[in-house]
CSV table of C-alpha atoms and ligand atoms in Angstrom, one decimal:
chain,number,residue,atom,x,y,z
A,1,UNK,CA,-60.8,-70.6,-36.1
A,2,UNK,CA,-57.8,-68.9,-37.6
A,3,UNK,CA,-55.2,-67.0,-35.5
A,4,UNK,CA,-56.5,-63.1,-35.8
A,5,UNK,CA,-53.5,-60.6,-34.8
A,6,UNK,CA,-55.6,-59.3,-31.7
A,7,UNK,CA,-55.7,-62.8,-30.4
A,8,UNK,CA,-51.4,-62.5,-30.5
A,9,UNK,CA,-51.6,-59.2,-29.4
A,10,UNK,CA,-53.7,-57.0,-27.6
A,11,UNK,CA,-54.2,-53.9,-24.9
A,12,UNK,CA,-54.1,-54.2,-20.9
A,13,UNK,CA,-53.9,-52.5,-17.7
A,14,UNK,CA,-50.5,-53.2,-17.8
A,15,UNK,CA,-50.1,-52.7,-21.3
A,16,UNK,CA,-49.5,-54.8,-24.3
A,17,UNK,CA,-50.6,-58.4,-23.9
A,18,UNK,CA,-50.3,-61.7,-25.8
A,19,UNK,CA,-53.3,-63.9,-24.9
A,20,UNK,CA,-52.1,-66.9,-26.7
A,21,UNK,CA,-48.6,-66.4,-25.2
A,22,UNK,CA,-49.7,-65.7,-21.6
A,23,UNK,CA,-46.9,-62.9,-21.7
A,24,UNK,CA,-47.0,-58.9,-21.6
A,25,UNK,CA,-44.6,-56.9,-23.2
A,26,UNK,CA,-42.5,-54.1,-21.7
A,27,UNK,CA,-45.8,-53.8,-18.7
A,28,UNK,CA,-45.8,-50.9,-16.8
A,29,UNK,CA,-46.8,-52.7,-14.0
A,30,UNK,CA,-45.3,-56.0,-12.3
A,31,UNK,CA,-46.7,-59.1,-14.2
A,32,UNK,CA,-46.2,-62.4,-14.2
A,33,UNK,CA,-44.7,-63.0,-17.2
A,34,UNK,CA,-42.9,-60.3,-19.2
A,35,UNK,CA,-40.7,-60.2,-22.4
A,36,UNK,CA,-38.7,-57.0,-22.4
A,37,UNK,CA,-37.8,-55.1,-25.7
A,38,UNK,CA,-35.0,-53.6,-24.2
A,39,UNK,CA,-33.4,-51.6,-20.5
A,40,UNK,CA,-35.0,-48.4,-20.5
A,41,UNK,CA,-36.2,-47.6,-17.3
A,42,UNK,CA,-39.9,-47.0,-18.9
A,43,UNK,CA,-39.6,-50.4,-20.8
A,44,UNK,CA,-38.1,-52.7,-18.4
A,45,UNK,CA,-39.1,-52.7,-14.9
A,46,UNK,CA,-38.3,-54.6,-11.6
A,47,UNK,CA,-40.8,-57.1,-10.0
A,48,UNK,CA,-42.2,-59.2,-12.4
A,49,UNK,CA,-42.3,-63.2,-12.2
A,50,UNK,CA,-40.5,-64.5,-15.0
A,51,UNK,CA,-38.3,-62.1,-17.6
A,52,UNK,CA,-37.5,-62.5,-21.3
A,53,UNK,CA,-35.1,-60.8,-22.5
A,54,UNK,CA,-31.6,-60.5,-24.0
A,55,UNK,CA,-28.4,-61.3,-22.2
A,56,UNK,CA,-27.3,-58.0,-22.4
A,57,UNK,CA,-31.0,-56.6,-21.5
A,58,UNK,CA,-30.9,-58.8,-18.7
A,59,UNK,CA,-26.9,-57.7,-17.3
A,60,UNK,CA,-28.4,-54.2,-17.8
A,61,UNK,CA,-31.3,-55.0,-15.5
A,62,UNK,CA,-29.3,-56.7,-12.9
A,63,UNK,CA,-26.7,-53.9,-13.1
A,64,UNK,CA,-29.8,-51.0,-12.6
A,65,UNK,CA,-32.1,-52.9,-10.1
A,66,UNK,CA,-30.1,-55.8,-8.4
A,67,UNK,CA,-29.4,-59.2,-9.3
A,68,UNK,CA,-33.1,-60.0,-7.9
A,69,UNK,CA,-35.0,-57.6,-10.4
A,70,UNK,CA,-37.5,-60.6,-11.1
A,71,UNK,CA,-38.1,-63.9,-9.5
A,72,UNK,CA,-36.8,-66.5,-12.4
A,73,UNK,CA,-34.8,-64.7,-16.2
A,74,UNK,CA,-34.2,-66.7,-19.3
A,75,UNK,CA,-31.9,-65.7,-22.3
A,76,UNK,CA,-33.5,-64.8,-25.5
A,77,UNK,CA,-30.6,-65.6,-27.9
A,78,UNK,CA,-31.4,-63.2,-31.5
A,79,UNK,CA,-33.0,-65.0,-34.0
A,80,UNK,CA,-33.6,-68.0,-32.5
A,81,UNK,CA,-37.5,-69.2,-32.3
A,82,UNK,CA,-39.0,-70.0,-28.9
A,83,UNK,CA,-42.3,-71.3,-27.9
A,84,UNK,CA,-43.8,-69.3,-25.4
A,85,UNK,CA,-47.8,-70.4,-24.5
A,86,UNK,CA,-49.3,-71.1,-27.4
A,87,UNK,CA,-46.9,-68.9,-30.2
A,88,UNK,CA,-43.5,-68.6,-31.2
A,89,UNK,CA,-41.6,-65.4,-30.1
A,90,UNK,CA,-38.7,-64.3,-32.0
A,91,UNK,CA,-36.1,-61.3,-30.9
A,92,UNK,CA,-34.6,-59.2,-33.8
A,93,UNK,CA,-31.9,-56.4,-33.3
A,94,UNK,CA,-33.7,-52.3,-32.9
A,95,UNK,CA,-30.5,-51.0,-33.1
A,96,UNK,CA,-31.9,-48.5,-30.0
A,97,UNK,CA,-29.1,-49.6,-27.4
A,98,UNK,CA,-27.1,-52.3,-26.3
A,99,UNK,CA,-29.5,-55.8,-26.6
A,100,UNK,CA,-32.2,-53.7,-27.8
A,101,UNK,CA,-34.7,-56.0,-30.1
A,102,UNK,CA,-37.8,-56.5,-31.7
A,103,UNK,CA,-40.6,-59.0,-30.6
A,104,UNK,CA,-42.0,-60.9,-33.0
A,105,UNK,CA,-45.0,-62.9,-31.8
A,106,UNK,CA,-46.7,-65.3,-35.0
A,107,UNK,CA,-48.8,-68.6,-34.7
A,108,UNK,CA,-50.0,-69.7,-38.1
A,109,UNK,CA,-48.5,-67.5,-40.2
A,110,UNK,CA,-49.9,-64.2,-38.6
A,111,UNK,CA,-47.5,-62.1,-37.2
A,112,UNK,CA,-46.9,-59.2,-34.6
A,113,UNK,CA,-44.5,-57.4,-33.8
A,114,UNK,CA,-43.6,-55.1,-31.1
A,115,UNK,CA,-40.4,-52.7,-32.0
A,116,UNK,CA,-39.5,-51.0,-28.6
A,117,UNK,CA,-38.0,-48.1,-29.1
A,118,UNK,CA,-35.7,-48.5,-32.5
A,119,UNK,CA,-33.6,-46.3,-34.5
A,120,UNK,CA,-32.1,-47.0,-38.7
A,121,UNK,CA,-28.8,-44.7,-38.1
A,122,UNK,CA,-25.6,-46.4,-38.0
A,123,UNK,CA,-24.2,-46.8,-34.0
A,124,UNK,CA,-21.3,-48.4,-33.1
A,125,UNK,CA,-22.3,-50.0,-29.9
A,126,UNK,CA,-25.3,-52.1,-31.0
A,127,UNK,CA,-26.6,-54.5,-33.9
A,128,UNK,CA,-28.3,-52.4,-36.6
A,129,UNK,CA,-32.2,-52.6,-36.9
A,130,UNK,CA,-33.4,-56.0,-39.0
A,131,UNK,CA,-36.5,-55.6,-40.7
A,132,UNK,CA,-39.2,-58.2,-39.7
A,133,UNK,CA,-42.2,-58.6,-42.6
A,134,UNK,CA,-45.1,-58.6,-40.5
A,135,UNK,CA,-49.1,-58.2,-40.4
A,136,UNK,CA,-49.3,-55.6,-37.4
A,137,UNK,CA,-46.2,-53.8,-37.0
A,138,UNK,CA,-46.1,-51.5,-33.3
A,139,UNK,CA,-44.2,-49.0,-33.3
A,140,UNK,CA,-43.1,-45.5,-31.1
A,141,UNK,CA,-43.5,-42.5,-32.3
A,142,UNK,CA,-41.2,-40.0,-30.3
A,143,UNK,CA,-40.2,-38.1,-33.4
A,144,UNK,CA,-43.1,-38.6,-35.3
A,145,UNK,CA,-43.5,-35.2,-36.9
A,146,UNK,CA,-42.3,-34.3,-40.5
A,147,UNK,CA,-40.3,-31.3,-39.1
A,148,UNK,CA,-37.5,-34.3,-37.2
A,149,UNK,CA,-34.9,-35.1,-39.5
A,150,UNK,CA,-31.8,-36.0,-37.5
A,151,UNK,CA,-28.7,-35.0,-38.6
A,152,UNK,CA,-25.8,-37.5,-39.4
A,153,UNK,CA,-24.3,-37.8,-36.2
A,154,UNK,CA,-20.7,-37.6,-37.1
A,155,UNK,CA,-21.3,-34.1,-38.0
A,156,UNK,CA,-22.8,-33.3,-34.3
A,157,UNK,CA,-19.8,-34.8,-32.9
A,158,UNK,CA,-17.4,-32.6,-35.0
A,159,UNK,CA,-19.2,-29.5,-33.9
A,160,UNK,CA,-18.1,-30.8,-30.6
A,161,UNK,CA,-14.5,-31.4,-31.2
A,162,UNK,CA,-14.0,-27.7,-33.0
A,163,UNK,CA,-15.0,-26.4,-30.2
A,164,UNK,CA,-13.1,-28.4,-27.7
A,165,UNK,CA,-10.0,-26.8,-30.4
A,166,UNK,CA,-11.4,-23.4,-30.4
A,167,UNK,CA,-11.6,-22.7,-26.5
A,168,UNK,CA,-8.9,-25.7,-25.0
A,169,UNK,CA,-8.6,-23.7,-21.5
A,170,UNK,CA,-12.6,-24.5,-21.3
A,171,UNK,CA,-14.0,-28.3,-20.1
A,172,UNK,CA,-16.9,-29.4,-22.6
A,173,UNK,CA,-19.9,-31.1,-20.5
A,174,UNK,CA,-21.8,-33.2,-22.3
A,175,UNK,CA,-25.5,-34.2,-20.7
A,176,UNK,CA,-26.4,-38.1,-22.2
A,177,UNK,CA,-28.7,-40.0,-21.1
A,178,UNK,CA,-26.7,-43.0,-19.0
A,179,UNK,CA,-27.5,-46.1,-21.0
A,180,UNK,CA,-27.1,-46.3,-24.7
A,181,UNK,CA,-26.5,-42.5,-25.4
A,182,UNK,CA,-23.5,-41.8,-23.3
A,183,UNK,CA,-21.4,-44.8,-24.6
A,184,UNK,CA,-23.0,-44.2,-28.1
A,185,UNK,CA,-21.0,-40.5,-27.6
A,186,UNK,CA,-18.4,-42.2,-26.6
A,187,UNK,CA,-17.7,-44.6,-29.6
A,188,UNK,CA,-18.2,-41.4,-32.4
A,189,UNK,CA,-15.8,-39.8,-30.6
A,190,UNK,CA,-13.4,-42.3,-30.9
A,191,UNK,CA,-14.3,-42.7,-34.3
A,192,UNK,CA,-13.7,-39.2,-34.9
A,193,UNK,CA,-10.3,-39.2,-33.2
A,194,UNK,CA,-10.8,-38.3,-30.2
A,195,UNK,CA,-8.0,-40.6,-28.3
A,196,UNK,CA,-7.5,-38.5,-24.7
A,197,UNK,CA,-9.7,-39.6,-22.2
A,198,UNK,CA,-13.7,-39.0,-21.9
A,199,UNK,CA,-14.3,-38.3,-17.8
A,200,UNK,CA,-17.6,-39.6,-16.9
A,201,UNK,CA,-19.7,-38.8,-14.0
A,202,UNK,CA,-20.0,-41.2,-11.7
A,203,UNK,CA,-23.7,-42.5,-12.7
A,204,UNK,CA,-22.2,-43.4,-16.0
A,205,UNK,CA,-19.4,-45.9,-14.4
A,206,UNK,CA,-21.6,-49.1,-14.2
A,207,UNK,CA,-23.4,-48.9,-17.5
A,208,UNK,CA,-20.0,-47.8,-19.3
A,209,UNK,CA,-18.1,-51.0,-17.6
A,210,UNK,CA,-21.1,-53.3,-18.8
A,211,UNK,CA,-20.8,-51.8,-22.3
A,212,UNK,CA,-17.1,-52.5,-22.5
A,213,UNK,CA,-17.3,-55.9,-21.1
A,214,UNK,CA,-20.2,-56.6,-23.8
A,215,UNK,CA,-17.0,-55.8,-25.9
A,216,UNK,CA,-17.9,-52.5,-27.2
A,217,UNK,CA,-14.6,-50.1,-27.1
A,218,UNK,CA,-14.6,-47.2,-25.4
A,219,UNK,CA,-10.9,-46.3,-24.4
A,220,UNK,CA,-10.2,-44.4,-21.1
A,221,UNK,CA,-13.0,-43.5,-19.5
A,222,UNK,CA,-11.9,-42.1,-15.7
A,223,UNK,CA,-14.7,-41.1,-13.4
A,224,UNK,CA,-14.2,-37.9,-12.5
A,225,UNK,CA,-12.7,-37.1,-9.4
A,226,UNK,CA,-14.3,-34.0,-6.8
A,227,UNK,CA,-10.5,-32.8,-6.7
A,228,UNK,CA,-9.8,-32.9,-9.9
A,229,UNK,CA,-12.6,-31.1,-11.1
A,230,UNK,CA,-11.0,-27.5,-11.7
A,231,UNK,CA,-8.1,-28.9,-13.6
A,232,UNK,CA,-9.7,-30.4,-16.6
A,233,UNK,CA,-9.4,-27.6,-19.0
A,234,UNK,CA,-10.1,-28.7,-22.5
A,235,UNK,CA,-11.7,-32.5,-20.9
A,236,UNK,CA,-14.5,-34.0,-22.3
A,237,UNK,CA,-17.2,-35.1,-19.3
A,238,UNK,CA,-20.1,-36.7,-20.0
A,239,UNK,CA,-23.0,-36.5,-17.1
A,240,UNK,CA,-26.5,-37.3,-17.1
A,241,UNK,CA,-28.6,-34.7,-18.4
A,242,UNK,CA,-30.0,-33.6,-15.2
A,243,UNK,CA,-26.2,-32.4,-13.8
A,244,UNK,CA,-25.2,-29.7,-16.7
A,245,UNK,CA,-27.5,-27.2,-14.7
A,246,UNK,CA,-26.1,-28.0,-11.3
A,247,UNK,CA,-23.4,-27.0,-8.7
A,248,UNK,CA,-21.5,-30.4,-10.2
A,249,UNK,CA,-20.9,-29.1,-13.5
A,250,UNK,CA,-20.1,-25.3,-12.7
A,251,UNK,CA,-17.0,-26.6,-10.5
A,252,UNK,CA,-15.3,-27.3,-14.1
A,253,UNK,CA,-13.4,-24.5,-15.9
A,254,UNK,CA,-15.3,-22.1,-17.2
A,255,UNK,CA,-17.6,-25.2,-18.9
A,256,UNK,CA,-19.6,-25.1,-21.9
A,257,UNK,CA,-22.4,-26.9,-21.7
A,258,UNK,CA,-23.5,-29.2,-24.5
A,259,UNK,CA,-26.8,-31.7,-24.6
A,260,UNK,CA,-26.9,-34.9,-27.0
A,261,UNK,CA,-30.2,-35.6,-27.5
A,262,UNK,CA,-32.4,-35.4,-30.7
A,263,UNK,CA,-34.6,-32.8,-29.0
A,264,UNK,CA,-32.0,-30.4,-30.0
A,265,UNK,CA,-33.1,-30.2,-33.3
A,266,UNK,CA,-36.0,-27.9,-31.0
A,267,UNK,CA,-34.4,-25.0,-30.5
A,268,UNK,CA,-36.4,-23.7,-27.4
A,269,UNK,CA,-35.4,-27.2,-25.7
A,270,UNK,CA,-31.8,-26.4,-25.7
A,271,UNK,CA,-32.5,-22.9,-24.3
A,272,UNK,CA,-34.9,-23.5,-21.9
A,273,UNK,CA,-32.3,-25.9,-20.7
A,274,UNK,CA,-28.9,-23.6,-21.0
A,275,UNK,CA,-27.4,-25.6,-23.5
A,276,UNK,CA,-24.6,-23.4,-25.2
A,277,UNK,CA,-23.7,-26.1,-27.4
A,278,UNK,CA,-26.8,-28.7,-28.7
A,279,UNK,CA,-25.7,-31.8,-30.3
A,280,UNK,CA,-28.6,-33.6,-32.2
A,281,UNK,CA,-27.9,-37.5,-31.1
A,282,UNK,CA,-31.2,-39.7,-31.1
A,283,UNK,CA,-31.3,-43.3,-30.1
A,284,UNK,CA,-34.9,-43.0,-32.2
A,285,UNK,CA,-36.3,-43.2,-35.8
A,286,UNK,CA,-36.7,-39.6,-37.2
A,287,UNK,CA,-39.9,-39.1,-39.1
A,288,UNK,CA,-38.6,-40.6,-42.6
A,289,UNK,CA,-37.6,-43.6,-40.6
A,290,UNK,CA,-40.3,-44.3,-39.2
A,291,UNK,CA,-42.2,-44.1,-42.5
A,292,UNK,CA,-39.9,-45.9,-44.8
A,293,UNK,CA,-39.9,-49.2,-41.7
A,294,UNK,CA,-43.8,-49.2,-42.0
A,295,UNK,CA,-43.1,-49.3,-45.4
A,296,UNK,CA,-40.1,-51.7,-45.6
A,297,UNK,CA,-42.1,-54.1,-42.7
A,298,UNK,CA,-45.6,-54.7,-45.3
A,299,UNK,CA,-47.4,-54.3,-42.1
A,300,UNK,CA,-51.7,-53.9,-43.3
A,301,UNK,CA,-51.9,-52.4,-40.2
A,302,UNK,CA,-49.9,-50.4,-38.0
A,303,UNK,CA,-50.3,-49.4,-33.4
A,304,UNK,CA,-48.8,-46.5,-32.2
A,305,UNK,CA,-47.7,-47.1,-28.8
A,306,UNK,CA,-46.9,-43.7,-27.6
A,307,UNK,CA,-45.2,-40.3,-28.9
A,308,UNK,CA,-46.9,-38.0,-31.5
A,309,UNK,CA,-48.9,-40.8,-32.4
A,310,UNK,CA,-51.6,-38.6,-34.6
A,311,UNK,CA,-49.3,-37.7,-37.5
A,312,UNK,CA,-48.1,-41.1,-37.7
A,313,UNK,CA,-51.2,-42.9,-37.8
A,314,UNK,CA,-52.6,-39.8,-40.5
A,315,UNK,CA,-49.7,-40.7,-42.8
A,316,UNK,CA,-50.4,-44.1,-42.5
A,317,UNK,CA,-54.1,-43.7,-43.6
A,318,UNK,CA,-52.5,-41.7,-46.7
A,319,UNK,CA,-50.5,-45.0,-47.5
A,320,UNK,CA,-53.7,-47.4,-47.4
A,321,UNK,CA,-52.5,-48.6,-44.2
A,322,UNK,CA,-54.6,-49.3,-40.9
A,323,UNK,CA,-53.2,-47.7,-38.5
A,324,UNK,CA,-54.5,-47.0,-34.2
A,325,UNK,CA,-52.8,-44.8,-31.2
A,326,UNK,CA,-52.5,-46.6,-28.4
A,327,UNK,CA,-51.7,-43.7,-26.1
A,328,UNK,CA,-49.7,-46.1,-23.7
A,329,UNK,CA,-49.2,-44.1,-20.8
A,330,UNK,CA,-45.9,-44.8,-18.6
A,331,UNK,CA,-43.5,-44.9,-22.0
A,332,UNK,CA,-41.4,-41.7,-22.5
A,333,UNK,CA,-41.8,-40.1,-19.4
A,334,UNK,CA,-39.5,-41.1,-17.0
A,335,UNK,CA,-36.6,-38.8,-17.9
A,336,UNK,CA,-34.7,-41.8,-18.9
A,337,UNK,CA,-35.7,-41.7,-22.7
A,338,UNK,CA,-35.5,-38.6,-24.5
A,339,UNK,CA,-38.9,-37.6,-25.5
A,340,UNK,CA,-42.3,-36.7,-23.2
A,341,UNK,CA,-45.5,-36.5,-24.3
A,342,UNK,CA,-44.8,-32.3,-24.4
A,343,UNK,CA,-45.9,-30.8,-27.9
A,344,UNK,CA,-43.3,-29.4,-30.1
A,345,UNK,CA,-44.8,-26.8,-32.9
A,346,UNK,CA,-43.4,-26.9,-36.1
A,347,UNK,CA,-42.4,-23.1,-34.8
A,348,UNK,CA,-40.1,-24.3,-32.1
A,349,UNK,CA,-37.9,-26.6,-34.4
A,350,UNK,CA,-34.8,-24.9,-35.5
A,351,UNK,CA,-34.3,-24.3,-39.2
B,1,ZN,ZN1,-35.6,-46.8,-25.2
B,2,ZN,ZN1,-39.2,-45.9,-24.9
């Protein structure tokens, strides 16, 4: 009988499953086998038997959960075809974050394949997205309404730097998510010119010194010090997102708070969370990326993992393509990645 792509692929308690591969991919829950996309916390978990995955996924694993995250780890090298049960998995960069990649799962010429989370804008710190031709292509839908456009980020990090000119006896602290948003700040900046140092909280420290030993440059990157804190007029800190609100970042001078995260683009968001200054950074497609990769992949039929899957799979009908949500719950949610499941009207979005 010939391979059909629900026999390479298909849904679980633990979430997406390869039958013929014996494998799940990015499971919620501990498995025995798992290939992992990338290190999100909602994507790559502790506790399973064996882990595939990318060097660097791995090292960021290791670094978040201990060097015993899973029982036995082996190294997916990019590009390289392995045999895994009874199909060949490829990994491709997704451009989301460092060692982020695609999974593409075929066996007699029918292939699947599982995006992660992925993004088409340029960022220094990771491999840009490669587009797989596939049968069934899955993909997230975080920004998968018409009204998210993202901005070209170099402008977002301008906006920064005027007003780091603007008001210098002020410190500018910046909310990032830890892994692949905070260094991805980092980088523009020093594209941008930015050469005096970017203080990190301390949450950022491991992730950062992992990113710089994968060889990405970041420059000077001092954790801050308690002492210190008052004297950093006109600094640059980055902290996760869930410190611009608290007693840490009020002890700087006089701070202005800023937010990189592409739920800027939603006004309310940035109010709701006293963001004086929102910069619109996604790791993740906007709407007319994540239509033109359906497109660019040839994918007959499309999954929706998780996100605002509806307009995604409606478009997708318009364009003759099959298309399914999958409503994966457990993806998004964890604070880590930027999006939840929370509607945003069209009204909310910022002109
Ligand atoms: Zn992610
Ligand atoms: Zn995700």
């Amino acid at each position: 009988m010939p391979t059909r792509a629900s026999d390479l692929l298909t849904l679980t308690r633990e979430g997406l499953y390869c039958p013929l591969g014996r494998f799940h991919v990015d499971p919620t829950w501990p498995v025995e086998r798992a290939l992992i996309t990338h290190g999100h916390a909602d994507h790559a978990r502790a506790g399973h038997g064996q882990v595939l995955a990318t060097p660097e996924t791995l090292r960021i694993m290791a670094v978040r959960y201990g060097a015993e995250f899973c029982r036995q780890r082996q190294e997916a090298q990019l590009g390289a075809a392995l045999r895994v049960g009874d199909v060949t998995v490829r990994f491709a960069p997704a451009g989301h974050v460092l060692g982020s990649a695609q999974i593409a799962i075929e066996r007699d010429g029918v292939r699947v394949v599982v995006s992660g989370d992925y993004k088409r804008a340029p960022d220094p710190t990771c491999l840009p997205f490669e587009v797989v031709p596939c049968d069934v292509f899955i993909t997230e839908a975080t920004f998968g309404l018409p009204v998210f456009t993202h901005p070209d980020t170099r402008g977002e990090v301008r906006k920064l730097l005027e007003s780091v000119k603007l008001f210098p006896e002020r410190a500018h602290i910046v909310g990032a998510y830890a892994l692949g948003k905070a260094q991805r700040v980092m980088a523009l900046l020093r594209e941008e010119g930015w050469d005096r140092p970017i203080h990190l909280h301390g949450a950022m420290e491991k992730l950062t010194t992992l990113y710089k030993e994968e060889g990405v440059p970041l420059g000077d990157t001092p954790k801050v010090v308690a002492a210190e804190r008052k004297d950093l007029h006109g600094a640059i800190v980055l902290c996760p997102p869930s410190s611009i609100q608290d007693l840490w970042s009020r002890k700087f001078p006089d701070p202005v708070t800023c937010f990189a995260s592409g739920w800027m683009r939603v006004r309310a968001r940035a109010r709701q969370k006293g963001v004086e200054l929102p910069l619109v950074i996604s790791d993740h497609s906007d709407w007319p990326d994540l239509c033109r990769t359906i497109r660019d992949t040839g994918a007959g039929e499309v999954w929706v993992t998780h996100g605002q899957e509806d307009a995604l799979v409606h478009w997708c009908g318009t364009q003759g393509i099959r298309a399914k949500p999958l409503h994966l719950l457990g993806y998004g949610d964890d604070g880590e990645v930027e999006g939840t499941s929370e509607a945003s009207s069209e009204a909310e979005v910022a002109a």
